[in-house]
PDB file of C-alpha atoms in Angstrom:
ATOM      1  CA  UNK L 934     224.549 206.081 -90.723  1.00 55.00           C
ATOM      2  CA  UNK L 935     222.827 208.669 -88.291  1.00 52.00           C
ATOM      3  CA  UNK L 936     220.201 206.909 -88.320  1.00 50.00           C
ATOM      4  CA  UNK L 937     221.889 204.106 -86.501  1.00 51.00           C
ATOM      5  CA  UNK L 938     224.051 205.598 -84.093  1.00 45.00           C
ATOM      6  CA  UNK L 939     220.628 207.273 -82.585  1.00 45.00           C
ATOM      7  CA  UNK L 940     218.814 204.340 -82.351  1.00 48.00           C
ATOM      8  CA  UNK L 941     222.653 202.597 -80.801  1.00 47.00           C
ATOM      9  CA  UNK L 942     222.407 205.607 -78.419  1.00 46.00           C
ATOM     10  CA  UNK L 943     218.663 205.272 -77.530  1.00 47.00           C
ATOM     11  CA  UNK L 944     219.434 201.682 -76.809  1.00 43.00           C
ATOM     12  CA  UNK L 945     222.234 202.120 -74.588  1.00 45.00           C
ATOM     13  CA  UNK L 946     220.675 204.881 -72.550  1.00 41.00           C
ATOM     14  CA  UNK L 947     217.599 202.587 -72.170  1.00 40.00           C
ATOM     15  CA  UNK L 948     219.811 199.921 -70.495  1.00 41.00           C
ATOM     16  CA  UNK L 949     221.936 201.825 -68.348  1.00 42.00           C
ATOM     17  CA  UNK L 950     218.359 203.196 -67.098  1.00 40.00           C
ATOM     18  CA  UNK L 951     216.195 199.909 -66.093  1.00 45.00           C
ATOM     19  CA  UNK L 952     220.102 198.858 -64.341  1.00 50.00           C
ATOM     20  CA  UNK L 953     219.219 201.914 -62.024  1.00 58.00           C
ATOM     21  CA  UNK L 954     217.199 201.337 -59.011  1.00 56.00           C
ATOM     22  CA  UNK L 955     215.275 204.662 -58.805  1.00 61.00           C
ATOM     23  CA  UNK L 956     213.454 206.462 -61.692  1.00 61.00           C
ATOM     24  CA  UNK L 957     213.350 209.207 -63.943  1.00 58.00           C
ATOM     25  CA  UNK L 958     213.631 211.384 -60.873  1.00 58.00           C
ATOM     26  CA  UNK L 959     217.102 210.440 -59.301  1.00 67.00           C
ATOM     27  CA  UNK L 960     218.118 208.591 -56.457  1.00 69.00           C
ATOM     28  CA  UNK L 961     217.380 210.165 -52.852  1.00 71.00           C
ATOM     29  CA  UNK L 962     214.638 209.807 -50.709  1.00 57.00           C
ATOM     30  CA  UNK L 963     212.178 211.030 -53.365  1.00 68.00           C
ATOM     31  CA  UNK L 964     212.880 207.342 -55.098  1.00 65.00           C
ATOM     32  CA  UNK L 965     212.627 205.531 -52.060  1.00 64.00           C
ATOM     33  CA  UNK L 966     209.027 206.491 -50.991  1.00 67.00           C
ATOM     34  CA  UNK L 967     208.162 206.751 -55.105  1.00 67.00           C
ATOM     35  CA  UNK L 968     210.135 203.316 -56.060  1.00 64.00           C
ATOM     36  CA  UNK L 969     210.801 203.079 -60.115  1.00 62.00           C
ATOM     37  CA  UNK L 970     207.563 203.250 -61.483  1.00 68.00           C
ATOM     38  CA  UNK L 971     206.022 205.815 -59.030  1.00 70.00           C
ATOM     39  CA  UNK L 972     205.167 209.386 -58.864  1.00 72.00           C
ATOM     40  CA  UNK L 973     208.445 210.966 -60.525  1.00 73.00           C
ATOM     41  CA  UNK L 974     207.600 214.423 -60.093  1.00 75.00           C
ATOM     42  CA  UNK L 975     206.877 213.980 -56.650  1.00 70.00           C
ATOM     43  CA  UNK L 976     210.132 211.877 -56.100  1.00 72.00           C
ATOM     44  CA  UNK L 977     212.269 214.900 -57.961  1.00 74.00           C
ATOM     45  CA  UNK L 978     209.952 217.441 -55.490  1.00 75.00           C
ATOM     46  CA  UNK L 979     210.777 214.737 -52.461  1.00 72.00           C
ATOM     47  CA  UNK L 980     214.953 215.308 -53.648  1.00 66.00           C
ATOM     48  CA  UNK L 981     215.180 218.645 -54.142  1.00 73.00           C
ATOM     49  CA  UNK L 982     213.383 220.211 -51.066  1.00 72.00           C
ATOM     50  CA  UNK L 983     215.408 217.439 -48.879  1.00 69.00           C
ATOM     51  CA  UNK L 984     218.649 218.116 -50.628  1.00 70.00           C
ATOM     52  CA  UNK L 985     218.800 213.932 -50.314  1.00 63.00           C
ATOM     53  CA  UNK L 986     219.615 213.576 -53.887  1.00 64.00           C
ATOM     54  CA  UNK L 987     222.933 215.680 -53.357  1.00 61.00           C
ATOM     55  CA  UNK L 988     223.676 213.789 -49.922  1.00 55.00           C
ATOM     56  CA  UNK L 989     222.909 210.225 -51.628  1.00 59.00           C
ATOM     57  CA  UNK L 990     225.177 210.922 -54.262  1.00 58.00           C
ATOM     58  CA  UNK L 991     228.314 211.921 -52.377  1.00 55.00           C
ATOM     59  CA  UNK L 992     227.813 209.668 -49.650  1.00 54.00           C
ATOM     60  CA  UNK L 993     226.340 206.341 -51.694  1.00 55.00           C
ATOM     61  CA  UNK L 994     223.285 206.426 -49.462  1.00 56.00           C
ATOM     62  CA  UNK L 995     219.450 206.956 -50.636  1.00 59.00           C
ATOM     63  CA  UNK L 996     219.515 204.335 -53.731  1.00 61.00           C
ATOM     64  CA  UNK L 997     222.745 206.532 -54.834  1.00 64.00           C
ATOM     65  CA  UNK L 998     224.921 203.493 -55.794  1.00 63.00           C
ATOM     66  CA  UNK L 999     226.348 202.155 -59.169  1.00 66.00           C
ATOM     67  CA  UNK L1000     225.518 198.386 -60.191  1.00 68.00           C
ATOM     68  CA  UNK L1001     229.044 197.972 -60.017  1.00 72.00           C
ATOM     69  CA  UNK L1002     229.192 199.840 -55.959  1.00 74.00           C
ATOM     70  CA  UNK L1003     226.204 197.131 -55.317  1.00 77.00           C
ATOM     71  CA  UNK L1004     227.845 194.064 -56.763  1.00 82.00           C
ATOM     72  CA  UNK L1005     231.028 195.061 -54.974  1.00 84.00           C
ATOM     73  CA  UNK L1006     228.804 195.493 -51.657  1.00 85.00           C
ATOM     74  CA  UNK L1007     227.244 192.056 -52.069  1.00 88.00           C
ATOM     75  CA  UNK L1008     230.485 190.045 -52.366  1.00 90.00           C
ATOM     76  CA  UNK L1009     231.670 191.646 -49.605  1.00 90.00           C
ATOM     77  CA  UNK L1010     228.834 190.859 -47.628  1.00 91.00           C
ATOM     78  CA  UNK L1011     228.469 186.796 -48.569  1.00 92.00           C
ATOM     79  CA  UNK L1012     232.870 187.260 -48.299  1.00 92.00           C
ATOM     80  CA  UNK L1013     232.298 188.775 -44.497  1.00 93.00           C
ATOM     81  CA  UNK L1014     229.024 186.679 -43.629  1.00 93.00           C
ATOM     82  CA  UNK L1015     229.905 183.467 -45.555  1.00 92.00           C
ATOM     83  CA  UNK L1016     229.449 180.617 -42.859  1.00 91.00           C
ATOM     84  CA  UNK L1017     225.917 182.249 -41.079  1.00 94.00           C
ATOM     85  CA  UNK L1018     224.778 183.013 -44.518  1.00 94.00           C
ATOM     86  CA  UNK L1019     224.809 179.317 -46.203  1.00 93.00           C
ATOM     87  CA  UNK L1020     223.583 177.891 -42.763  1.00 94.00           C
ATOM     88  CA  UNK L1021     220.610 180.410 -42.924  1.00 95.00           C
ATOM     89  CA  UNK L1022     220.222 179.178 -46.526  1.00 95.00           C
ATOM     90  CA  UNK L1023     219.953 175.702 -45.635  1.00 94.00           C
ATOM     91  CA  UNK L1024     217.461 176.931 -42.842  1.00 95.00           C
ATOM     92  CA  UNK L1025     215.422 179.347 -45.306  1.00 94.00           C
ATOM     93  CA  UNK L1026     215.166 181.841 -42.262  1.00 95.00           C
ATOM     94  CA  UNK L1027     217.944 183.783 -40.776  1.00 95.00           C
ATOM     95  CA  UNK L1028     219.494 187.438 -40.246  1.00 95.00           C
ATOM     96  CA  UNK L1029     222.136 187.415 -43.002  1.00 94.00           C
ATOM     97  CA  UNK L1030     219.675 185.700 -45.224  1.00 94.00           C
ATOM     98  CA  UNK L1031     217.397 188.832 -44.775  1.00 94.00           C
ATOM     99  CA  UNK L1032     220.122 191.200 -44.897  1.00 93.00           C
ATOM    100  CA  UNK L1033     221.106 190.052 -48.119  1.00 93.00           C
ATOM    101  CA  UNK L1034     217.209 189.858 -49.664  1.00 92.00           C
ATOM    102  CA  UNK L1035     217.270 193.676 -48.647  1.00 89.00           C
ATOM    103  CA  UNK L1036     220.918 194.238 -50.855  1.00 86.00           C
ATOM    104  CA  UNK L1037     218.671 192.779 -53.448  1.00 86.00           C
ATOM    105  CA  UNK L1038     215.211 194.909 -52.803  1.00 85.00           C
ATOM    106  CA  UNK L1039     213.957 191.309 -52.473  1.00 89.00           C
ATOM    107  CA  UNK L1040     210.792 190.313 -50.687  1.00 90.00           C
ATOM    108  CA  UNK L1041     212.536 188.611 -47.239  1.00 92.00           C
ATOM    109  CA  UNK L1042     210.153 185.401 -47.568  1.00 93.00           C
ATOM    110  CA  UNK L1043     210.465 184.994 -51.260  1.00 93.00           C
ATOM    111  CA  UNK L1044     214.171 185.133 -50.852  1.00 94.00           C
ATOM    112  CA  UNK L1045     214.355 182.842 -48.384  1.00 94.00           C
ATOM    113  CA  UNK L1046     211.961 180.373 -49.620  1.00 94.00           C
ATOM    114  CA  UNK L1047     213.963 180.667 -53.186  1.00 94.00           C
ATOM    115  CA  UNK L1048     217.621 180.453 -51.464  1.00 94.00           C
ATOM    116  CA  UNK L1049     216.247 177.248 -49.355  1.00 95.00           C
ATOM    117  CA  UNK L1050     214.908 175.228 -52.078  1.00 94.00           C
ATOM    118  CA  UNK L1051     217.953 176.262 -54.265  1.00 94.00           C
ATOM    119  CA  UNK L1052     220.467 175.544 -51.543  1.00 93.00           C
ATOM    120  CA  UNK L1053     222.621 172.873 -53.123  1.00 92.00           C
ATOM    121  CA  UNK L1054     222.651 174.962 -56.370  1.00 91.00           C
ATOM    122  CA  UNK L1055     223.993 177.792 -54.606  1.00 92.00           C
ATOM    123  CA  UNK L1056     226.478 176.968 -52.403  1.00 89.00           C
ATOM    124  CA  UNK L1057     229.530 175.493 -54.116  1.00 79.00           C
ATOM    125  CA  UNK L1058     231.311 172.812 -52.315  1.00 74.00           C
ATOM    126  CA  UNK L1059     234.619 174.791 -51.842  1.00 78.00           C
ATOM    127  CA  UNK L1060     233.714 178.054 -49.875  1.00 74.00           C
ATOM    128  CA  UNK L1061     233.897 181.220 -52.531  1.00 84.00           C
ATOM    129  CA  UNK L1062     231.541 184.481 -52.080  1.00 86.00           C
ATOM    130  CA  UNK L1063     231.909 185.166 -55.939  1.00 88.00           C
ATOM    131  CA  UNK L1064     230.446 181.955 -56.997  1.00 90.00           C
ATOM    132  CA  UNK L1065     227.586 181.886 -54.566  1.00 91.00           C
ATOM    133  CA  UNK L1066     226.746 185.528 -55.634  1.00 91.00           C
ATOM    134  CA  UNK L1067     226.513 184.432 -59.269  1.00 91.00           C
ATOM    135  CA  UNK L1068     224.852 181.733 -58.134  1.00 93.00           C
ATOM    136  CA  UNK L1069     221.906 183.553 -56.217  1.00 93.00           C
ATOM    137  CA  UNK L1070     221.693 186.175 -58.989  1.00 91.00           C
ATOM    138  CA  UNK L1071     220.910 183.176 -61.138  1.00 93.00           C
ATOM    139  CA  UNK L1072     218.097 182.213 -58.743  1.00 93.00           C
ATOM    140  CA  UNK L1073     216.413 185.567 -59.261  1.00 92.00           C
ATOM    141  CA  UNK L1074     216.570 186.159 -62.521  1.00 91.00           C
ATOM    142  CA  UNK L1075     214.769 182.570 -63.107  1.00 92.00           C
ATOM    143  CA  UNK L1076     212.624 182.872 -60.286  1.00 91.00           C
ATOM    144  CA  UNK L1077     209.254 184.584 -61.622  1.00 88.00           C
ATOM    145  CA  UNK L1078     208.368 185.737 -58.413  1.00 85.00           C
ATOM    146  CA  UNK L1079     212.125 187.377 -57.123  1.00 89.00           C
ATOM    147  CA  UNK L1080     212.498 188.508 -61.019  1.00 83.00           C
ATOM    148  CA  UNK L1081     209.457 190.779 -61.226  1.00 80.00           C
ATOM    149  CA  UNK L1082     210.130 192.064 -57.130  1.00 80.00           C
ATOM    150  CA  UNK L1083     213.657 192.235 -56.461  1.00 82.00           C
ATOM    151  CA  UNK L1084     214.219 195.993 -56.808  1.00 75.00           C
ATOM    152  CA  UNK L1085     218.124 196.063 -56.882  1.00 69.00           C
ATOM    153  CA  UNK L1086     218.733 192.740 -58.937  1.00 64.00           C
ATOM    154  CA  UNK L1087     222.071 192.427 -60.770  1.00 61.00           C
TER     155      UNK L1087
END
């Protein structure tokens, strides 16, 4: 019975991990310059002689933000943005299209190149930000190129 709650708890603590957009070494600057797969102990050097990590936490800056604190910050962007962001989808070019690649940690040409040729997919034909946000995180995770390089993916 041990047995299987460690491996249950290895498991879960795996997952919550590859949700996270920074490393072994925190969030902070450290894990901005180091991205996931980098140089931890220089990221956790990076955090702790820039106090960042502290900063980032308390203020939600520095990759400091919960899945949940993204999703919440995407909806309210496509909610706030919703009329320039579909027309910059049907365009495949566009400011709010490359703000919203960068909520992601997208590639900006991928993203728009993706979001262009999946336009009709996306955009429902009654105007809600909650389906066109499930809709786009659909796009990445079957796109092979956005699923390997979008950095904050939900």
């Amino acid at each position: 019975m041990k047995f299987i709650l460690v491996i249950s708890a290895i498991l879960m603590s795996s997952v919550a991990l590859a949700a996270k957009p920074y490393g072994m070494a925190g969030c902070g600057w450290g894990s901005q310059m180091m991205g996931k797969e980098g140089n931890q102990i220089l990221a956790a050097t990076t955090n702790g002689t820039s106090g960042t990590q502290t900063f980032g936490i308390s203020s939600g800056t520095s990759n400091c933000v919960t899945a949940s604190e993204q999703t919440a910050m995407i909806k309210n962007y496509i909610e706030a943005n919703y009329a320039s962001l579909v027309t910059d989808m049907a365009k495949g070019q566009g400011d709010t299209l490359n703000t919203l690649s960068k909520f992601y940690g997208c590639d900006t040409d991928a993203f728009a190149t993706e979001m262009k040729s999946n336009y009709e997919m996306i955009t429902p034909a009654k105007e809600n930000a909650t389906h066109v946000m499930v809709n786009v995180n659909k796009v990445i995770e079957d796109s092979a190129s956005l699923n390997s390089t979008c950095t904050h993916a939900l």
